[in-house]
Short mmCIF file of C-alpha atoms in Angstrom, two decimals:
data_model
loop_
_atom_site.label_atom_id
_atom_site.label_comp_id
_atom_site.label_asym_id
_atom_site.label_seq_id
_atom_site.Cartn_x
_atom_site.Cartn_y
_atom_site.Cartn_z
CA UNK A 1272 0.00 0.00 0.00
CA UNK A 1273 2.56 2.45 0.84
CA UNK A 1274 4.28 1.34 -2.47
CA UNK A 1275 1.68 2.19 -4.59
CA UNK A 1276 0.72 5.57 -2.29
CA UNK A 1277 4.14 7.16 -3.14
CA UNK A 1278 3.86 5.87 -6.91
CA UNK A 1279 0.38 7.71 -7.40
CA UNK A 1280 2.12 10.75 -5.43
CA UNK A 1281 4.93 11.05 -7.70
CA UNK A 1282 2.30 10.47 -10.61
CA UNK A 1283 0.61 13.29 -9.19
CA UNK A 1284 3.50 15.77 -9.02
CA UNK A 1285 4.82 15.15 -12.20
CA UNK A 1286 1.84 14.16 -14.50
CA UNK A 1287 0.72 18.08 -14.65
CA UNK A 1288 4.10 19.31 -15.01
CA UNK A 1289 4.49 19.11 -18.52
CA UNK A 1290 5.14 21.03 -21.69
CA UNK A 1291 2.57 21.38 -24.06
CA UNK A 1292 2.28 18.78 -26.82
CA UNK A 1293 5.09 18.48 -29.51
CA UNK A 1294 5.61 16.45 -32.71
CA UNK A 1295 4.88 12.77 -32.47
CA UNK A 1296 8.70 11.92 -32.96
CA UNK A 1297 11.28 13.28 -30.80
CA UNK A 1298 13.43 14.85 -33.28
CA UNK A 1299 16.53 13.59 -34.53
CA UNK A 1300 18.89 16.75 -33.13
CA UNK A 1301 17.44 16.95 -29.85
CA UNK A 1302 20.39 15.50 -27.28
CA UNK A 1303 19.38 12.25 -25.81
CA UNK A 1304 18.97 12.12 -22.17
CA UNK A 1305 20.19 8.81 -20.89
CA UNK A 1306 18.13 8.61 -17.64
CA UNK A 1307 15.08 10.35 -18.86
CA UNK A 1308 11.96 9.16 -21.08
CA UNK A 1309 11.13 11.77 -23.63
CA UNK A 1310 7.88 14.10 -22.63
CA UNK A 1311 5.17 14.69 -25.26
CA UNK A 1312 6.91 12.12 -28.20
CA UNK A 1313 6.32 9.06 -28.81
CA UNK A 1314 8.84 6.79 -27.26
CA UNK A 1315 9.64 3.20 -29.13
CA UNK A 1316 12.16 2.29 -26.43
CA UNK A 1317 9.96 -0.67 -25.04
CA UNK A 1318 8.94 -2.13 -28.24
CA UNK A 1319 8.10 -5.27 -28.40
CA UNK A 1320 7.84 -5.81 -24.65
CA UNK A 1321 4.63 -7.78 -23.45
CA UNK A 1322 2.13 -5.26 -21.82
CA UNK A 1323 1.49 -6.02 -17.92
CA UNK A 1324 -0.22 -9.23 -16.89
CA UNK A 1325 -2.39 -6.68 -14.35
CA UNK A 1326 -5.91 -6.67 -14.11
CA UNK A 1327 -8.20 -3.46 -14.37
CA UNK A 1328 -11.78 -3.26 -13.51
CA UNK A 1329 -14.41 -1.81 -15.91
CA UNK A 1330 -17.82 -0.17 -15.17
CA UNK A 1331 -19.92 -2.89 -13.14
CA UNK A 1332 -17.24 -4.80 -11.80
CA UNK A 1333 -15.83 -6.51 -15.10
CA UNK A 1334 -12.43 -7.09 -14.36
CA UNK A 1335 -9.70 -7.32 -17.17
CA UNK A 1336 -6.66 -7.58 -18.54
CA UNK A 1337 -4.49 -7.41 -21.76
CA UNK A 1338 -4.74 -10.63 -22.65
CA UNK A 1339 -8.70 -10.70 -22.44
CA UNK A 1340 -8.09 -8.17 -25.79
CA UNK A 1341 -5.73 -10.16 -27.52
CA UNK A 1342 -6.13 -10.12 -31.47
CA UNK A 1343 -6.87 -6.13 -31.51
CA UNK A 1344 -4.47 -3.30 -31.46
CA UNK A 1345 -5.05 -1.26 -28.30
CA UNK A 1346 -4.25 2.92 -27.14
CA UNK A 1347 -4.63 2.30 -23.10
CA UNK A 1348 -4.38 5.63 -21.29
CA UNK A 1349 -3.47 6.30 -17.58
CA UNK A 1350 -4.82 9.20 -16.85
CA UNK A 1351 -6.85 10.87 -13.73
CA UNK A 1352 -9.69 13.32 -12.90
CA UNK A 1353 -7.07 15.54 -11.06
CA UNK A 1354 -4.54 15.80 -14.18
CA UNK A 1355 -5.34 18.90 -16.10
CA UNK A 1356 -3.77 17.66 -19.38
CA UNK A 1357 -5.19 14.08 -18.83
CA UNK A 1358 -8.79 16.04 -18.66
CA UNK A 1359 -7.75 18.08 -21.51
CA UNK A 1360 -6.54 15.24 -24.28
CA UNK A 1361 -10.09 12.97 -23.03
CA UNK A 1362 -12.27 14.70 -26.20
CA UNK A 1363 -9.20 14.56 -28.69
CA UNK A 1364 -9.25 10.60 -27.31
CA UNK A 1365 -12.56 9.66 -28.08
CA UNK A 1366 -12.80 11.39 -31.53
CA UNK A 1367 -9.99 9.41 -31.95
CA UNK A 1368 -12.03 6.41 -30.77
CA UNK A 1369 -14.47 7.08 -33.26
CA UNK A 1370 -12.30 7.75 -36.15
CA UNK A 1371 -9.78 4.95 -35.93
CA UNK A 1372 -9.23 0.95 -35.89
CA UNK A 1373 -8.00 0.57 -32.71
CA UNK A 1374 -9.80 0.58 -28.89
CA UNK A 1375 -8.89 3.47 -27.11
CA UNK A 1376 -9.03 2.63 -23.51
CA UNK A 1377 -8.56 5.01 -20.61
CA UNK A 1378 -7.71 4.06 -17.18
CA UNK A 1379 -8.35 5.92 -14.34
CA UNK A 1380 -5.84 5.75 -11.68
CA UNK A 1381 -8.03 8.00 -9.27
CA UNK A 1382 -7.59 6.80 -5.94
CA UNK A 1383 -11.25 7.94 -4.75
CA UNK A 1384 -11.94 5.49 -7.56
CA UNK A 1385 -15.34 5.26 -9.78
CA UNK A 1386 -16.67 7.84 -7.57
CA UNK A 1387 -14.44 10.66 -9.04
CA UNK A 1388 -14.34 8.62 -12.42
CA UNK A 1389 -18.43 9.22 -12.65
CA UNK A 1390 -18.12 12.45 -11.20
CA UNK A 1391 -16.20 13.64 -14.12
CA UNK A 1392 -17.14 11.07 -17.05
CA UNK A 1393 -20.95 11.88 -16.92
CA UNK A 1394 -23.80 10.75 -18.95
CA UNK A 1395 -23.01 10.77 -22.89
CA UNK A 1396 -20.42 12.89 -22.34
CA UNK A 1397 -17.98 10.43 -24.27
CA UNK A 1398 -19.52 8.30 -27.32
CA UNK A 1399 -16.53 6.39 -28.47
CA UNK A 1400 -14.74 5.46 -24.91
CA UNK A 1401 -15.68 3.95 -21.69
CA UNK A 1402 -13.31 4.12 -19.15
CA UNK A 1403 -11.89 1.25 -16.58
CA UNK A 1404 -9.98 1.69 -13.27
CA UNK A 1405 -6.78 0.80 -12.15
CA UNK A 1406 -6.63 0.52 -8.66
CA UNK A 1407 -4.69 0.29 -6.43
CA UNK A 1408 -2.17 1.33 -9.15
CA UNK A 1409 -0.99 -2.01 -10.73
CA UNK A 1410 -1.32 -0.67 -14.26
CA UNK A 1411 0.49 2.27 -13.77
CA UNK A 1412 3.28 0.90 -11.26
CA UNK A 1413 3.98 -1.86 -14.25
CA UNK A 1414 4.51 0.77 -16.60
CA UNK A 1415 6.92 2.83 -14.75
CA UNK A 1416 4.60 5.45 -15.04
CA UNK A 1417 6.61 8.73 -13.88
CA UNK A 1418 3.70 10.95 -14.41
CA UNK A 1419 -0.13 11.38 -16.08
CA UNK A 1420 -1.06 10.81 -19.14
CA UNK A 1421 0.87 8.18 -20.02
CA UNK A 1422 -0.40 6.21 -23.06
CA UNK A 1423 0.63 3.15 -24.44
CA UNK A 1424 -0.14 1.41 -28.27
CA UNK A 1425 0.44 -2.12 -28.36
CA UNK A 1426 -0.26 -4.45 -31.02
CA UNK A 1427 -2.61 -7.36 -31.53
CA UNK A 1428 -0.47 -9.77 -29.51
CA UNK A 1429 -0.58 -7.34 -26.39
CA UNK A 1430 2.92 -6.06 -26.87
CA UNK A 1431 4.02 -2.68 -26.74
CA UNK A 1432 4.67 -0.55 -30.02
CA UNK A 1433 5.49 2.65 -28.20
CA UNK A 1434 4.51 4.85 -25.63
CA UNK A 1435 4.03 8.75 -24.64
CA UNK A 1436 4.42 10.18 -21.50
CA UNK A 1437 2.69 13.19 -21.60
CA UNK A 1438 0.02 14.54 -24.41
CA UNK A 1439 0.15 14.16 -28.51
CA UNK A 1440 -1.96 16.10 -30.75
CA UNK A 1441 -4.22 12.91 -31.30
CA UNK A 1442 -6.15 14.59 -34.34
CA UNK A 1443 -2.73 15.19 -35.98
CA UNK A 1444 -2.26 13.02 -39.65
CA UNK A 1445 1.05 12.21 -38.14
CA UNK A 1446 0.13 10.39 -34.95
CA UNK A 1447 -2.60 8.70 -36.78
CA UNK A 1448 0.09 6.89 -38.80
CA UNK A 1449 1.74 6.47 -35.88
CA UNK A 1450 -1.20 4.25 -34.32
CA UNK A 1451 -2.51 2.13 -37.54
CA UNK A 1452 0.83 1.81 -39.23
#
């Protein structure tokens, strides 16, 4: 427990301290930081690992995992009701959702959990998405999450493609690509 309370703390100091979003790829002159996972570009430095063998639960008590999805290409995004740019990427997300060949899932990692999810998600706010819940933090503690959003793309086999920490310009031609190939 006290593991995953100082996880969602750092998540929570760092996951609203970021730039504004950038250009899917991190460009090629940029120096490389050796320690540090690029903010707001997409990241392809865990391609091809599996995804997390954790289980989230979905609206009514549906619990699931990666595996239970196998055979589609899925976006899962960490994100929370208390992380501005989380809240602010959610429409982007599910036009996104609406517009592309992949599931979008978001994940809350709200500790007051589907209380504050509801709170937020409302009735038909969202046509394209439904959100799940990761709690007490498995998702985002298996990810090395360092911060909110984080979003992941993995392929049909449940292994990651790349990742962003951070926010992309999801209605960008660019990061379309990016997701369908």
């Amino acid at each position: 427990m006290r593991k995953t309370l100082l996880l969602l703390t750092s998540l929570a100091l760092a996951g609203c301290n970021q730039a504004p979003p950038t250009s899917p790829e991190k460009p090629a002159s940029a120096p490389a930081k050796a320690a540090a996972a690029p903010i707001n570009s997409i990241d392809r430095s865990h391609a091809g690992e599996p995804g997390p063998a954790v289980v989230w639960e979905m609206k009514g008590g549906t619990k699931q995992t990666l595996a239970d999805h196998k055979g589609m290409r899925m976006l899962v995004n960490l994100w929370a009701t208390w992380c501005a740019p989380c809240i602010a990427e959610m429409p982007a997300l599910d036009k996104l959702a609406g517009e592309v060949p992949v599931m979008v899932l978001p994940i809350s990692e709200d500790m007051e959990g589907w209380q504050a999810v509801d709170k937020f998600w409302g009735k038909d706010k969202f046509k394209n998405i439904e959100s799940g819940l990761d709690q007490p933090g498995s998702y985002a503690e298996a990810v090395k999450a360092k911060g909110l959003p984080v979003t992941i793309l993995y392929d049909e086999e449940g292994k990651e493609i790349w990742r962003v920490s951070g926010t992309l310009d999801w209605g960008s031609a660019e990061v379309r690509k990016a997701i369908t190939g």
